[in-house]
mmCIF file of C-alpha atoms in Angstrom:
data_model
loop_
_atom_site.group_PDB
_atom_site.id
_atom_site.type_symbol
_atom_site.label_atom_id
_atom_site.label_comp_id
_atom_site.label_asym_id
_atom_site.label_seq_id
_atom_site.Cartn_x
_atom_site.Cartn_y
_atom_site.Cartn_z
ATOM 1 C CA SER A 1 -0.113 0.087 0.103
ATOM 2 C CA ALA A 2 1.073 3.817 -0.219
ATOM 3 C CA GLY A 3 1.575 3.903 3.541
ATOM 4 C CA GLU A 4 4.267 1.402 3.368
ATOM 5 C CA ASN A 5 6.493 3.547 1.658
ATOM 6 C CA LEU A 6 6.740 5.716 4.514
ATOM 7 C CA CYS A 7 8.347 3.130 6.782
ATOM 8 C CA ALA A 8 11.938 2.909 7.321
ATOM 9 C CA ASP A 9 14.085 0.417 5.632
ATOM 10 C CA GLY A 10 13.608 -3.103 7.134
ATOM 11 C CA TYR A 11 9.966 -2.177 8.458
ATOM 12 C CA THR A 12 6.536 -2.700 7.152
ATOM 13 C CA GLY A 13 2.847 -3.208 8.194
ATOM 14 C CA PRO A 14 0.599 -1.213 10.279
ATOM 15 C CA MET A 15 2.385 1.834 11.986
ATOM 16 C CA CYS A 16 5.706 0.126 10.647
ATOM 17 C CA SER A 17 5.432 -2.218 13.253
ATOM 18 C CA ARG A 18 6.543 -5.505 11.469
ATOM 19 C CA CYS A 19 9.859 -6.588 10.056
ATOM 20 C CA HIS A 20 10.021 -6.759 6.135
ATOM 21 C CA MET A 21 11.236 -10.240 5.318
ATOM 22 C CA ASP A 22 13.186 -9.406 2.197
ATOM 23 C CA PRO A 23 15.884 -10.211 3.352
ATOM 24 C CA PRO A 24 14.624 -12.057 6.256
ATOM 25 C CA ARG A 25 14.714 -10.077 9.474
ATOM 26 C CA TYR A 26 13.715 -10.490 13.207
ATOM 27 C CA ARG A 27 12.780 -8.176 15.879
ATOM 28 C CA THR A 28 15.068 -8.057 18.946
ATOM 29 C CA SER A 29 13.092 -7.908 22.228
ATOM 30 C CA PHE A 30 15.960 -5.495 23.716
ATOM 31 C CA THR A 31 16.008 -2.858 21.403
ATOM 32 C CA LYS A 32 12.812 -3.548 19.309
ATOM 33 C CA GLU A 33 14.837 -3.019 16.131
ATOM 34 C CA CYS A 34 14.507 -5.233 13.065
ATOM 35 C CA LEU A 35 17.900 -7.019 12.164
ATOM 36 C CA VAL A 36 18.738 -9.124 9.188
ATOM 37 C CA CYS A 37 18.974 -12.879 10.160
ATOM 38 C CA THR A 38 22.283 -14.423 10.595
ATOM 39 C CA LYS A 39 22.790 -18.169 10.678
ATOM 40 C CA PRO A 40 20.543 -19.779 13.120
ATOM 41 C CA GLU A 41 22.972 -22.174 14.282
ATOM 42 C CA LEU A 42 24.784 -19.509 16.135
ATOM 43 C CA GLY A 43 21.895 -19.196 18.681
ATOM 44 C CA LEU A 44 21.724 -22.975 18.973
ATOM 45 C CA ALA A 45 25.453 -23.222 19.657
ATOM 46 C CA ILE A 46 25.222 -20.625 22.384
ATOM 47 C CA VAL A 47 22.450 -22.516 24.245
ATOM 48 C CA LEU A 48 24.470 -25.785 23.942
ATOM 49 C CA VAL A 49 27.646 -24.308 25.191
ATOM 50 C CA VAL A 50 25.701 -22.965 28.121
ATOM 51 C CA VAL A 51 24.222 -26.342 28.782
ATOM 52 C CA VAL A 52 27.447 -27.989 28.635
ATOM 53 C CA ILE A 53 28.995 -25.626 30.916
ATOM 54 C CA VAL A 54 26.265 -26.101 33.566
ATOM 55 C CA ILE A 55 26.486 -29.877 33.353
ATOM 56 C CA ALA A 56 30.227 -29.543 33.819
ATOM 57 C CA ILE A 57 29.893 -27.514 36.841
ATOM 58 C CA ILE A 58 27.363 -29.747 38.274
ATOM 59 C CA ALA A 59 29.604 -32.586 37.747
ATOM 60 C CA ALA A 60 32.589 -30.898 39.414
ATOM 61 C CA VAL A 61 30.866 -29.983 42.340
ATOM 62 C CA PHE A 62 29.379 -33.581 43.009
ATOM 63 C CA LYS A 63 32.838 -34.995 42.194
ATOM 64 C CA HIS A 64 34.870 -33.133 45.034
ATOM 65 C CA ARG A 65 34.370 -34.608 48.337
ATOM 66 C CA SER A 66 35.140 -31.367 49.983
ATOM 67 C CA LEU A 67 32.575 -29.469 48.342
ATOM 68 C CA THR A 68 30.194 -32.284 48.958
ATOM 69 C CA GLN A 69 30.934 -31.995 52.765
ATOM 70 C CA ILE A 70 30.338 -28.137 52.700
ATOM 71 C CA TYR A 71 27.306 -28.727 50.715
ATOM 72 C CA GLU A 72 26.053 -31.313 53.506
ATOM 73 C CA ARG A 73 26.941 -28.969 56.414
ATOM 74 C CA TYR A 74 25.074 -25.971 54.904
ATOM 75 C CA GLU A 75 22.484 -27.828 52.915
ATOM 76 C CA VAL A 76 19.416 -25.919 54.673
ATOM 77 C CA SER A 77 20.983 -22.610 53.962
ATOM 78 C CA PHE A 78 21.744 -23.498 50.446
ATOM 79 C CA LEU A 79 18.243 -24.556 49.942
ATOM 80 C CA ILE A 80 16.875 -21.423 51.260
ATOM 81 C CA LEU A 81 19.290 -19.452 49.154
ATOM 82 C CA LYS A 82 17.886 -21.466 46.016
ATOM 83 C CA GLN A 83 14.315 -21.129 46.806
ATOM 84 C CA ASN A 84 14.964 -17.199 47.349
ATOM 85 C CA ALA A 85 17.052 -16.847 44.020
ATOM 86 C CA THR A 86 14.171 -18.806 42.176
ATOM 87 C CA ILE A 87 11.573 -16.335 43.492
ATOM 88 C CA VAL A 88 13.478 -13.344 42.662
ATOM 89 C CA LEU A 89 14.301 -14.840 39.134
ATOM 90 C CA VAL A 90 10.695 -15.643 38.328
ATOM 91 C CA THR A 91 9.617 -12.182 39.549
ATOM 92 C CA ILE A 92 12.216 -10.604 37.326
ATOM 93 C CA GLN A 93 10.922 -12.621 34.152
ATOM 94 C CA ILE A 94 7.361 -11.930 34.779
ATOM 95 C CA ILE A 95 8.063 -7.954 35.037
ATOM 96 C CA VAL A 96 10.161 -8.303 31.804
ATOM 97 C CA GLY A 97 7.516 -10.346 30.003
ATOM 98 C CA LEU A 98 4.669 -7.714 30.979
ATOM 99 C CA SER A 99 6.783 -5.175 29.818
ATOM 100 C CA ASN A 100 7.215 -6.803 26.624
ATOM 101 C CA VAL A 101 3.557 -7.628 26.235
ATOM 102 C CA HIS A 102 2.728 -4.081 26.841
ATOM 103 C CA GLY A 103 4.967 -3.046 24.295
ATOM 104 C CA PHE A 104 3.601 -5.440 21.681
ATOM 105 C CA ARG A 105 -0.131 -4.514 22.262
ATOM 106 C CA GLY A 106 0.979 -1.047 21.299
ATOM 107 C CA GLY A 107 1.456 0.529 24.694
ATOM 108 C CA SER A 108 4.115 3.385 24.984
ATOM 109 C CA ASP A 109 7.420 2.887 26.649
ATOM 110 C CA TYR A 110 7.408 3.009 30.585
ATOM 111 C CA PRO A 111 8.989 6.077 32.228
ATOM 112 C CA SER A 112 12.965 6.276 32.147
ATOM 113 C CA PRO A 113 14.203 4.826 35.373
ATOM 114 C CA TYR A 114 11.694 1.846 35.242
ATOM 115 C CA SER A 115 12.437 1.171 31.504
ATOM 116 C CA ASP A 116 16.218 1.320 32.081
ATOM 117 C CA LEU A 117 15.752 -1.248 34.997
ATOM 118 C CA ILE A 118 13.600 -3.383 32.555
ATOM 119 C CA ASP A 119 16.352 -3.328 29.856
ATOM 120 C CA ILE A 120 18.889 -4.413 32.385
ATOM 121 C CA ALA A 121 16.721 -7.113 33.533
ATOM 122 C CA GLN A 122 16.114 -8.499 30.017
ATOM 123 C CA VAL A 123 19.228 -10.632 30.557
ATOM 124 C CA ALA A 124 17.574 -12.666 33.298
ATOM 125 C CA SER A 125 14.666 -13.571 31.122
ATOM 126 C CA PHE A 126 16.496 -16.471 29.380
ATOM 127 C CA ASP A 127 14.251 -15.699 26.174
ATOM 128 C CA LEU A 128 14.995 -18.754 23.832
ATOM 129 C CA PHE A 129 13.062 -16.935 21.013
ATOM 130 C CA GLU A 130 15.532 -14.131 21.365
ATOM 131 C CA LEU A 131 18.880 -16.349 20.908
ATOM 132 C CA LEU A 132 17.118 -18.594 18.069
ATOM 133 C CA HIS A 133 14.996 -16.024 16.076
ATOM 134 C CA GLY A 134 12.097 -18.145 15.239
ATOM 135 C CA ASP A 135 11.244 -15.700 12.277
ATOM 136 C CA CYS A 136 14.678 -16.649 10.840
ATOM 137 C CA SER A 137 13.832 -20.452 11.096
ATOM 138 C CA VAL A 138 10.817 -20.557 9.011
ATOM 139 C CA ASN A 139 9.505 -18.969 5.685
ATOM 140 C CA GLY A 140 7.238 -15.723 5.980
ATOM 141 C CA ASN A 141 6.346 -13.482 8.879
ATOM 142 C CA PHE A 142 4.775 -14.897 12.004
ATOM 143 C CA GLY A 143 2.882 -11.474 12.295
ATOM 144 C CA ASP A 144 1.106 -12.419 8.929
ATOM 145 C CA ASN A 145 -0.091 -15.645 10.586
ATOM 146 C CA LEU A 146 -1.918 -13.832 13.342
#
């Protein structure tokens, strides 16, 4: 349509809110920009490396007796720390997710101090879609299917 000629390079759709798919692009959840797709294997490689590192750390902890003895001595404290860390992490993920949904639904950005904290907290969201870029893995734009 004539309105699409007003969009910046790489954008299309209503209010230029979608990524143009020629060449294939994806929208980052951190900067909300449309970037050209790179090889999707890179994101998968990053996930696999993180999983291998976590498994190696877990194996190293249980292999060393001294670490096992320390864990047994402070087991209750470790469990409390684990539960509190889980609560904090899930809360951060919910806040980041609500911010992303708010922006996706067309809401304006949050005020500066809060939006800055949300941008920092994006790291804790562990968003696999951000790493693997689903729009780059399939033909077409997911937004067209909605």
